[in-house]
Amino acid sequence: MSQHVGEFSIAIEQVDGYEFRVKFDKEQYESLMLDEPAPLSQDRAPNAARILAAAVGNCLSASLLFCLSRAGVKLEDIKSDVKVELTRNENRRLRIGHMEVTVRPKLSATGEKIDKCLETFEDFCVVTQSVREGLDVKVNVEPQ
């Protein structure tokens, strides 16, 4: 059972061809450009699949950092890599088939607190767990 705890909105506007500008809900956030790779477009910015991969990797990194910080574990550095496999479904539509995330925390120690974080941090990652469970996405088209 889920409980509503908040919401946010972003705006997306076409710039040129398949280039889009994402405007976030807070003034201090810079706009983000998106584009599609060739041959569809000019590949001037990351596409949505790459942004999703970045969101998953960032969320996991931040979740582990948060857990380690709360446990009082000193973290020297953290780096992550996300490998995305693109596939085609039975209707030949391009899909994200698989993501593999490697999180590399640089720790100055080992111990029980670290082990506990390594066991639990994924469960607190909002984006990764939402993607894993699937999302209810309603789509409305309102011609202007």
PDB file of C-alpha atoms in Angstrom:
ATOM      1  CA  MET A   1       0.000   0.000   0.000  1.00  0.00           C
ATOM      2  CA  SER A   2       1.427   3.366  -0.976  1.00  0.00           C
ATOM      3  CA  GLN A   3       0.873   6.727   0.661  1.00  0.00           C
ATOM      4  CA  HIS A   4       1.075  10.042  -1.199  1.00  0.00           C
ATOM      5  CA  VAL A   5       3.873  12.151   0.313  1.00  0.00           C
ATOM      6  CA  GLY A   6       4.554  14.809  -2.312  1.00  0.00           C
ATOM      7  CA  GLU A   7       4.861  15.624  -5.973  1.00  0.00           C
ATOM      8  CA  PHE A   8       6.769  17.724  -8.470  1.00  0.00           C
ATOM      9  CA  SER A   9       6.424  18.714 -12.112  1.00  0.00           C
ATOM     10  CA  ILE A  10       8.819  19.474 -14.940  1.00  0.00           C
ATOM     11  CA  ALA A  11       8.173  21.078 -18.335  1.00  0.00           C
ATOM     12  CA  ILE A  12       9.588  19.865 -21.639  1.00  0.00           C
ATOM     13  CA  GLU A  13       9.630  21.975 -24.788  1.00  0.00           C
ATOM     14  CA  GLN A  14      10.823  21.242 -28.301  1.00  0.00           C
ATOM     15  CA  VAL A  15      13.866  23.276 -29.364  1.00  0.00           C
ATOM     16  CA  ASP A  16      14.553  21.915 -32.848  1.00  0.00           C
ATOM     17  CA  GLY A  17      13.788  18.550 -34.413  1.00  0.00           C
ATOM     18  CA  TYR A  18      14.230  15.949 -31.684  1.00  0.00           C
ATOM     19  CA  GLU A  19      16.055  18.325 -29.350  1.00  0.00           C
ATOM     20  CA  PHE A  20      14.091  19.176 -26.228  1.00  0.00           C
ATOM     21  CA  ARG A  21      14.709  21.425 -23.228  1.00  0.00           C
ATOM     22  CA  VAL A  22      13.687  20.191 -19.795  1.00  0.00           C
ATOM     23  CA  LYS A  23      12.752  22.944 -17.363  1.00  0.00           C
ATOM     24  CA  PHE A  24      12.700  21.905 -13.748  1.00  0.00           C
ATOM     25  CA  ASP A  25      10.366  23.089 -11.011  1.00  0.00           C
ATOM     26  CA  LYS A  26      13.025  25.067  -9.123  1.00  0.00           C
ATOM     27  CA  GLU A  27      14.625  28.263 -10.396  1.00  0.00           C
ATOM     28  CA  GLN A  28      18.100  27.291  -9.198  1.00  0.00           C
ATOM     29  CA  TYR A  29      18.147  24.233 -11.489  1.00  0.00           C
ATOM     30  CA  GLU A  30      19.540  24.797 -14.939  1.00  0.00           C
ATOM     31  CA  SER A  31      17.613  23.510 -17.920  1.00  0.00           C
ATOM     32  CA  LEU A  32      18.651  20.170 -19.356  1.00  0.00           C
ATOM     33  CA  MET A  33      18.911  19.473 -23.070  1.00  0.00           C
ATOM     34  CA  LEU A  34      17.868  16.124 -24.544  1.00  0.00           C
ATOM     35  CA  ASP A  35      18.343  14.822 -28.070  1.00  0.00           C
ATOM     36  CA  GLU A  36      18.207  11.552 -29.949  1.00  0.00           C
ATOM     37  CA  PRO A  37      21.231   9.868 -31.514  1.00  0.00           C
ATOM     38  CA  ALA A  38      21.780   9.629 -35.268  1.00  0.00           C
ATOM     39  CA  PRO A  39      20.245   8.785 -37.623  1.00  0.00           C
ATOM     40  CA  LEU A  40      17.086  10.168 -35.972  1.00  0.00           C
ATOM     41  CA  SER A  41      18.679  13.412 -34.813  1.00  0.00           C
ATOM     42  CA  GLN A  42      21.982  15.188 -34.224  1.00  0.00           C
ATOM     43  CA  ASP A  43      23.025  13.518 -30.914  1.00  0.00           C
ATOM     44  CA  ARG A  44      23.825  16.939 -29.361  1.00  0.00           C
ATOM     45  CA  ALA A  45      22.728  15.884 -25.873  1.00  0.00           C
ATOM     46  CA  PRO A  46      21.892  12.694 -23.992  1.00  0.00           C
ATOM     47  CA  ASN A  47      18.647  10.931 -24.789  1.00  0.00           C
ATOM     48  CA  ALA A  48      16.019   9.777 -22.302  1.00  0.00           C
ATOM     49  CA  ALA A  49      17.534   6.283 -21.941  1.00  0.00           C
ATOM     50  CA  ARG A  50      20.846   7.827 -20.882  1.00  0.00           C
ATOM     51  CA  ILE A  51      19.096  10.119 -18.412  1.00  0.00           C
ATOM     52  CA  LEU A  52      17.301   7.106 -16.933  1.00  0.00           C
ATOM     53  CA  ALA A  53      20.639   5.284 -16.591  1.00  0.00           C
ATOM     54  CA  ALA A  54      22.135   8.358 -14.915  1.00  0.00           C
ATOM     55  CA  ALA A  55      19.164   8.563 -12.547  1.00  0.00           C
ATOM     56  CA  VAL A  56      19.506   4.916 -11.531  1.00  0.00           C
ATOM     57  CA  GLY A  57      23.272   5.196 -11.024  1.00  0.00           C
ATOM     58  CA  ASN A  58      23.025   8.479  -9.149  1.00  0.00           C
ATOM     59  CA  CYS A  59      20.268   7.215  -6.893  1.00  0.00           C
ATOM     60  CA  LEU A  60      22.228   4.092  -5.929  1.00  0.00           C
ATOM     61  CA  SER A  61      25.390   6.119  -5.291  1.00  0.00           C
ATOM     62  CA  ALA A  62      23.530   8.656  -3.156  1.00  0.00           C
ATOM     63  CA  SER A  63      21.691   5.928  -1.251  1.00  0.00           C
ATOM     64  CA  LEU A  64      24.924   4.145  -0.339  1.00  0.00           C
ATOM     65  CA  LEU A  65      26.563   7.464   0.586  1.00  0.00           C
ATOM     66  CA  PHE A  66      23.606   8.330   2.840  1.00  0.00           C
ATOM     67  CA  CYS A  67      23.662   4.955   4.605  1.00  0.00           C
ATOM     68  CA  LEU A  68      27.410   5.077   5.182  1.00  0.00           C
ATOM     69  CA  SER A  69      27.210   8.669   6.438  1.00  0.00           C
ATOM     70  CA  ARG A  70      24.444   7.799   8.903  1.00  0.00           C
ATOM     71  CA  ALA A  71      26.485   4.829  10.105  1.00  0.00           C
ATOM     72  CA  GLY A  72      29.457   7.119  10.735  1.00  0.00           C
ATOM     73  CA  VAL A  73      31.587   5.427   8.079  1.00  0.00           C
ATOM     74  CA  LYS A  74      34.145   7.663   6.383  1.00  0.00           C
ATOM     75  CA  LEU A  75      33.871   7.496   2.620  1.00  0.00           C
ATOM     76  CA  GLU A  76      36.831   8.838   0.678  1.00  0.00           C
ATOM     77  CA  ASP A  77      35.163   8.716  -2.734  1.00  0.00           C
ATOM     78  CA  ILE A  78      32.382   7.008  -4.644  1.00  0.00           C
ATOM     79  CA  LYS A  79      32.151   6.306  -8.353  1.00  0.00           C
ATOM     80  CA  SER A  80      29.599   4.358 -10.346  1.00  0.00           C
ATOM     81  CA  ASP A  81      29.260   2.964 -13.842  1.00  0.00           C
ATOM     82  CA  VAL A  82      26.004   2.019 -15.519  1.00  0.00           C
ATOM     83  CA  LYS A  83      25.953  -0.356 -18.465  1.00  0.00           C
ATOM     84  CA  VAL A  84      22.707  -0.372 -20.436  1.00  0.00           C
ATOM     85  CA  GLU A  85      21.704  -3.125 -22.836  1.00  0.00           C
ATOM     86  CA  LEU A  86      19.295  -2.083 -25.582  1.00  0.00           C
ATOM     87  CA  THR A  87      17.038  -4.761 -27.026  1.00  0.00           C
ATOM     88  CA  ARG A  88      14.084  -5.064 -29.359  1.00  0.00           C
ATOM     89  CA  ASN A  89      10.810  -6.552 -28.204  1.00  0.00           C
ATOM     90  CA  GLU A  90       8.617  -8.928 -30.212  1.00  0.00           C
ATOM     91  CA  ASN A  91       7.212  -5.934 -32.140  1.00  0.00           C
ATOM     92  CA  ARG A  92      10.755  -4.737 -32.956  1.00  0.00           C
ATOM     93  CA  ARG A  93      10.383  -1.722 -30.647  1.00  0.00           C
ATOM     94  CA  LEU A  94      13.600  -0.558 -28.997  1.00  0.00           C
ATOM     95  CA  ARG A  95      13.634  -1.095 -25.221  1.00  0.00           C
ATOM     96  CA  ILE A  96      16.011  -0.994 -22.307  1.00  0.00           C
ATOM     97  CA  GLY A  97      16.564  -4.680 -21.776  1.00  0.00           C
ATOM     98  CA  HIS A  98      18.910  -4.600 -18.823  1.00  0.00           C
ATOM     99  CA  MET A  99      20.947  -2.263 -16.638  1.00  0.00           C
ATOM    100  CA  GLU A 100      24.030  -3.224 -14.703  1.00  0.00           C
ATOM    101  CA  VAL A 101      25.274  -0.756 -12.120  1.00  0.00           C
ATOM    102  CA  THR A 102      28.690  -1.008 -10.499  1.00  0.00           C
ATOM    103  CA  VAL A 103      29.135   1.208  -7.448  1.00  0.00           C
ATOM    104  CA  ARG A 104      32.706   1.677  -6.255  1.00  0.00           C
ATOM    105  CA  PRO A 105      32.937   3.259  -2.809  1.00  0.00           C
ATOM    106  CA  LYS A 106      36.455   4.030  -1.639  1.00  0.00           C
ATOM    107  CA  LEU A 107      36.381   3.211   2.043  1.00  0.00           C
ATOM    108  CA  SER A 108      39.076   3.688   4.645  1.00  0.00           C
ATOM    109  CA  ALA A 109      37.823   0.773   6.749  1.00  0.00           C
ATOM    110  CA  THR A 110      35.741  -2.406   6.813  1.00  0.00           C
ATOM    111  CA  GLY A 111      33.277  -3.662   9.348  1.00  0.00           C
ATOM    112  CA  GLU A 112      29.759  -4.527  10.407  1.00  0.00           C
ATOM    113  CA  LYS A 113      28.323  -1.055   9.720  1.00  0.00           C
ATOM    114  CA  ILE A 114      29.577  -1.187   6.137  1.00  0.00           C
ATOM    115  CA  ASP A 115      28.213  -4.699   5.658  1.00  0.00           C
ATOM    116  CA  LYS A 116      24.781  -3.570   6.924  1.00  0.00           C
ATOM    117  CA  CYS A 117      24.737  -0.669   4.448  1.00  0.00           C
ATOM    118  CA  LEU A 118      25.760  -2.936   1.581  1.00  0.00           C
ATOM    119  CA  GLU A 119      22.822  -5.212   2.452  1.00  0.00           C
ATOM    120  CA  THR A 120      20.192  -2.451   2.646  1.00  0.00           C
ATOM    121  CA  PHE A 121      21.119   0.628   0.588  1.00  0.00           C
ATOM    122  CA  GLU A 122      19.400  -0.511  -2.623  1.00  0.00           C
ATOM    123  CA  ASP A 123      16.035  -0.698  -0.888  1.00  0.00           C
ATOM    124  CA  PHE A 124      16.178   3.044  -0.142  1.00  0.00           C
ATOM    125  CA  CYS A 125      16.938   4.096  -3.720  1.00  0.00           C
ATOM    126  CA  VAL A 126      13.715   5.702  -4.946  1.00  0.00           C
ATOM    127  CA  VAL A 127      14.494   5.576  -8.680  1.00  0.00           C
ATOM    128  CA  THR A 128      15.995   2.094  -8.890  1.00  0.00           C
ATOM    129  CA  GLN A 129      13.277   0.461  -6.832  1.00  0.00           C
ATOM    130  CA  SER A 130      10.545   2.285  -8.777  1.00  0.00           C
ATOM    131  CA  VAL A 131      12.011   1.116 -12.078  1.00  0.00           C
ATOM    132  CA  ARG A 132      12.308  -2.434 -10.744  1.00  0.00           C
ATOM    133  CA  GLU A 133       8.687  -2.499  -9.631  1.00  0.00           C
ATOM    134  CA  GLY A 134       7.341  -0.731 -12.683  1.00  0.00           C
ATOM    135  CA  LEU A 135       5.392   2.480 -12.717  1.00  0.00           C
ATOM    136  CA  ASP A 136       1.829   3.387 -13.487  1.00  0.00           C
ATOM    137  CA  VAL A 137       2.218   6.075 -16.149  1.00  0.00           C
ATOM    138  CA  LYS A 138      -0.900   7.729 -17.512  1.00  0.00           C
ATOM    139  CA  VAL A 139      -0.553   9.509 -20.838  1.00  0.00           C
ATOM    140  CA  ASN A 140      -2.826  12.295 -22.042  1.00  0.00           C
ATOM    141  CA  VAL A 141      -2.597  13.982 -25.441  1.00  0.00           C
ATOM    142  CA  GLU A 142      -4.252  17.382 -25.632  1.00  0.00           C
ATOM    143  CA  PRO A 143      -3.882  18.927 -29.090  1.00  0.00           C
ATOM    144  CA  GLN A 144      -3.656  22.728 -28.913  1.00  0.00           C
TER     145      GLN A 144
END
